[in-house]
Amino acid sequence: FCRVDPYGFERPDDFDYASYEAFFSRYLVVLTRRAIKWSKLLKGSNNIQKSLKVKRYIRKGIPNEHRALIWMIVSGAQTNMEQNPGYYHRLLEEEKNDKLVEAIKTDMNRTFPDNVKFRKTADPCLQHALYNVLVAYGHHNKAVGYCQGMNFIAGYLILITKNEEESFWLLDALIGRILP
């Protein structure tokens, strides 16, 4: 196993690779079976209907390869993004609120310091995507703006979706509807 996990987090020096490998070799069977079920459920489409079966599948865990799509659909973020084409990019083109930008920039270097993808030396460096998502959200929801800790939520969404705009709409779903 690599010193860095698939999401870019460095494993500590005392990480027990032998135990992890023993666990993962058994768990891989479960993950594979789950991935096959999800692939059959999706049948190659980017659409899913909410049902008890889907709820049960979600509770058991969404495979990495389907996670961003399922989160987008189930949260309603996909629908909002499709109903508002270009909105995210228009938010980024607006004149920036200086206080908002200053608050976001204060937390940028604090976001996942042991994640190689958020380091300034990374190519691409996810700090730029994180900045964009947080500034866009701050302008979108002026009542909330930016609050300390949103950087970690948005950063995690970026790691999962690998897409700024999807991360913005998921953040909006989380803060605006799911956890207001």
Short mmCIF file of C-alpha atoms in Angstrom, two decimals:
data_model
loop_
_atom_site.label_atom_id
_atom_site.label_comp_id
_atom_site.label_asym_id
_atom_site.label_seq_id
_atom_site.Cartn_x
_atom_site.Cartn_y
_atom_site.Cartn_z
CA PHE A 1 0.00 0.00 0.00
CA CYS A 2 1.11 3.50 -0.81
CA ARG A 3 2.13 6.03 1.83
CA VAL A 4 -0.66 8.29 0.46
CA ASP A 5 -4.27 7.08 0.32
CA PRO A 6 -6.49 7.48 -2.79
CA TYR A 7 -7.82 10.83 -1.52
CA GLY A 8 -4.34 12.29 -1.02
CA PHE A 9 -4.00 11.92 2.75
CA GLU A 10 -0.61 10.79 4.02
CA ARG A 11 -0.60 7.81 6.31
CA PRO A 12 1.21 8.32 9.64
CA ASP A 13 4.67 6.88 10.23
CA ASP A 14 3.26 4.26 12.60
CA PHE A 15 0.57 3.08 10.14
CA ASP A 16 0.11 -0.68 10.43
CA TYR A 17 0.27 -1.80 6.79
CA ALA A 18 0.09 -5.51 7.67
CA SER A 19 -3.17 -5.18 9.62
CA TYR A 20 -4.62 -2.89 6.97
CA GLU A 21 -3.74 -5.36 4.21
CA ALA A 22 -5.25 -8.26 6.19
CA PHE A 23 -8.47 -6.29 6.76
CA PHE A 24 -8.66 -4.94 3.20
CA SER A 25 -8.12 -8.34 1.58
CA ARG A 26 -11.26 -9.60 3.36
CA TYR A 27 -13.23 -6.37 2.86
CA LEU A 28 -12.44 -6.20 -0.86
CA VAL A 29 -14.92 -9.06 -1.43
CA VAL A 30 -17.68 -6.99 0.19
CA LEU A 31 -16.70 -3.86 -1.76
CA THR A 32 -16.68 -5.77 -5.04
CA ARG A 33 -20.10 -7.30 -4.41
CA ARG A 34 -21.48 -3.87 -3.46
CA ALA A 35 -19.98 -2.24 -6.58
CA ILE A 36 -21.60 -4.88 -8.81
CA LYS A 37 -25.01 -4.24 -7.19
CA TRP A 38 -24.65 -0.49 -7.67
CA SER A 39 -23.61 -0.92 -11.31
CA LYS A 40 -26.68 -3.09 -11.94
CA LEU A 41 -28.90 -0.54 -10.18
CA LEU A 42 -27.55 2.32 -12.30
CA LYS A 43 -27.51 0.24 -15.53
CA GLY A 44 -25.08 2.65 -17.16
CA SER A 45 -27.36 5.66 -16.67
CA ASN A 46 -26.88 8.77 -14.58
CA ASN A 47 -30.34 8.54 -13.11
CA ILE A 48 -31.66 6.87 -10.00
CA GLN A 49 -35.10 6.85 -8.43
CA LYS A 50 -35.37 7.15 -4.67
CA SER A 51 -36.65 3.90 -3.17
CA LEU A 52 -36.24 1.67 -0.14
CA LYS A 53 -33.71 -0.37 -2.12
CA VAL A 54 -31.63 2.73 -2.87
CA LYS A 55 -31.88 3.81 0.76
CA ARG A 56 -30.63 0.39 1.87
CA TYR A 57 -27.76 0.50 -0.64
CA ILE A 58 -26.76 3.98 0.53
CA ARG A 59 -26.73 2.92 4.17
CA LYS A 60 -24.41 0.04 3.32
CA GLY A 61 -22.06 2.39 1.49
CA ILE A 62 -21.66 3.88 -1.95
CA PRO A 63 -18.64 2.68 -3.93
CA ASN A 64 -16.06 5.37 -4.66
CA GLU A 65 -16.73 5.28 -8.39
CA HIS A 66 -20.43 6.08 -7.90
CA ARG A 67 -20.27 8.31 -4.82
CA ALA A 68 -20.20 11.74 -6.48
CA LEU A 69 -23.07 10.89 -8.83
CA ILE A 70 -25.26 9.40 -6.09
CA TRP A 71 -24.60 12.32 -3.74
CA MET A 72 -25.47 14.77 -6.52
CA ILE A 73 -28.74 13.00 -7.36
CA VAL A 74 -29.97 12.14 -3.86
CA SER A 75 -29.16 15.57 -2.40
CA GLY A 76 -30.94 17.43 -5.19
CA ALA A 77 -27.69 19.16 -6.18
CA GLN A 78 -27.80 17.64 -9.68
CA THR A 79 -31.27 19.07 -10.31
CA ASN A 80 -30.25 22.52 -9.03
CA MET A 81 -27.12 22.52 -11.18
CA GLU A 82 -29.10 21.54 -14.28
CA GLN A 83 -31.79 24.17 -13.57
CA ASN A 84 -29.16 26.93 -13.17
CA PRO A 85 -26.64 26.50 -16.00
CA GLY A 86 -23.70 28.89 -15.77
CA TYR A 87 -24.74 30.23 -12.36
CA TYR A 88 -21.62 28.99 -10.56
CA HIS A 89 -19.31 30.62 -13.12
CA ARG A 90 -21.27 33.89 -12.98
CA LEU A 91 -20.75 33.96 -9.21
CA LEU A 92 -17.00 33.67 -9.75
CA GLU A 93 -17.04 36.54 -12.25
CA GLU A 94 -18.77 38.92 -9.81
CA GLU A 95 -16.86 41.54 -7.89
CA LYS A 96 -15.54 39.87 -4.73
CA ASN A 97 -16.47 40.89 -1.19
CA ASP A 98 -13.12 41.75 0.43
CA LYS A 99 -14.10 40.58 3.93
CA LEU A 100 -15.33 37.26 2.54
CA VAL A 101 -12.12 36.74 0.56
CA GLU A 102 -9.96 37.62 3.56
CA ALA A 103 -11.78 35.12 5.81
CA ILE A 104 -11.45 32.36 3.20
CA LYS A 105 -7.78 33.05 2.53
CA THR A 106 -7.08 32.86 6.28
CA ASP A 107 -8.24 29.23 6.32
CA MET A 108 -6.83 28.09 2.98
CA ASN A 109 -3.48 26.82 4.30
CA ARG A 110 -5.20 25.19 7.28
CA THR A 111 -7.30 22.97 5.03
CA PHE A 112 -6.09 19.37 5.11
CA PRO A 113 -2.41 20.12 5.78
CA ASP A 114 -1.52 16.42 5.47
CA ASN A 115 -3.23 16.04 2.10
CA VAL A 116 -0.79 16.19 -0.80
CA LYS A 117 -3.49 17.48 -3.18
CA PHE A 118 -3.98 20.67 -1.14
CA ARG A 119 -0.29 21.59 -1.01
CA LYS A 120 0.87 24.55 -3.06
CA THR A 121 3.39 22.24 -4.77
CA ALA A 122 0.62 19.87 -5.99
CA ASP A 123 -0.24 19.80 -9.67
CA PRO A 124 -3.04 20.67 -9.79
CA CYS A 125 -3.29 22.30 -6.38
CA LEU A 126 -6.83 21.92 -5.05
CA GLN A 127 -6.52 25.12 -3.00
CA HIS A 128 -7.58 27.12 -6.07
CA ALA A 129 -10.70 24.98 -6.56
CA LEU A 130 -11.44 25.26 -2.83
CA TYR A 131 -11.10 29.05 -2.95
CA ASN A 132 -13.48 29.23 -5.94
CA VAL A 133 -16.12 27.03 -4.30
CA LEU A 134 -16.03 28.98 -1.03
CA VAL A 135 -16.09 32.42 -2.67
CA ALA A 136 -18.94 31.38 -4.98
CA TYR A 137 -20.89 29.96 -2.06
CA GLY A 138 -20.27 33.07 0.05
CA HIS A 139 -21.70 35.25 -2.72
CA HIS A 140 -24.56 32.81 -3.35
CA ASN A 141 -25.66 32.64 0.28
CA LYS A 142 -24.88 36.06 1.73
CA ALA A 143 -26.72 35.23 4.97
CA VAL A 144 -24.14 32.52 5.71
CA GLY A 145 -21.18 33.86 3.75
CA TYR A 146 -18.18 31.91 4.99
CA CYS A 147 -17.91 30.24 8.38
CA GLN A 148 -14.81 28.62 9.81
CA GLY A 149 -14.92 24.90 9.06
CA MET A 150 -16.68 25.21 5.71
CA ASN A 151 -13.25 24.81 4.12
CA PHE A 152 -13.06 21.21 5.33
CA ILE A 153 -16.55 20.35 4.08
CA ALA A 154 -15.93 21.95 0.69
CA GLY A 155 -12.45 20.41 0.50
CA TYR A 156 -13.85 16.95 1.12
CA LEU A 157 -16.53 17.48 -1.53
CA ILE A 158 -13.82 18.49 -4.02
CA LEU A 159 -11.84 15.34 -3.21
CA ILE A 160 -14.92 13.19 -3.86
CA THR A 161 -16.38 14.93 -6.93
CA LYS A 162 -13.13 16.15 -8.50
CA ASN A 163 -15.31 18.97 -9.84
CA GLU A 164 -15.64 22.55 -8.55
CA GLU A 165 -19.17 23.18 -9.75
CA GLU A 166 -20.53 19.90 -8.39
CA SER A 167 -18.83 20.64 -5.07
CA PHE A 168 -20.48 24.06 -4.97
CA TRP A 169 -23.95 22.59 -5.57
CA LEU A 170 -23.38 19.85 -2.98
CA LEU A 171 -22.26 22.45 -0.45
CA ASP A 172 -25.43 24.41 -1.23
CA ALA A 173 -27.55 21.29 -0.73
CA LEU A 174 -25.86 20.52 2.59
CA ILE A 175 -26.00 23.99 4.08
CA GLY A 176 -29.21 25.19 2.46
CA ARG A 177 -31.47 22.16 2.64
CA ILE A 178 -30.03 19.13 4.41
CA LEU A 179 -28.40 20.78 7.44
CA PRO A 180 -29.77 24.35 7.55
#
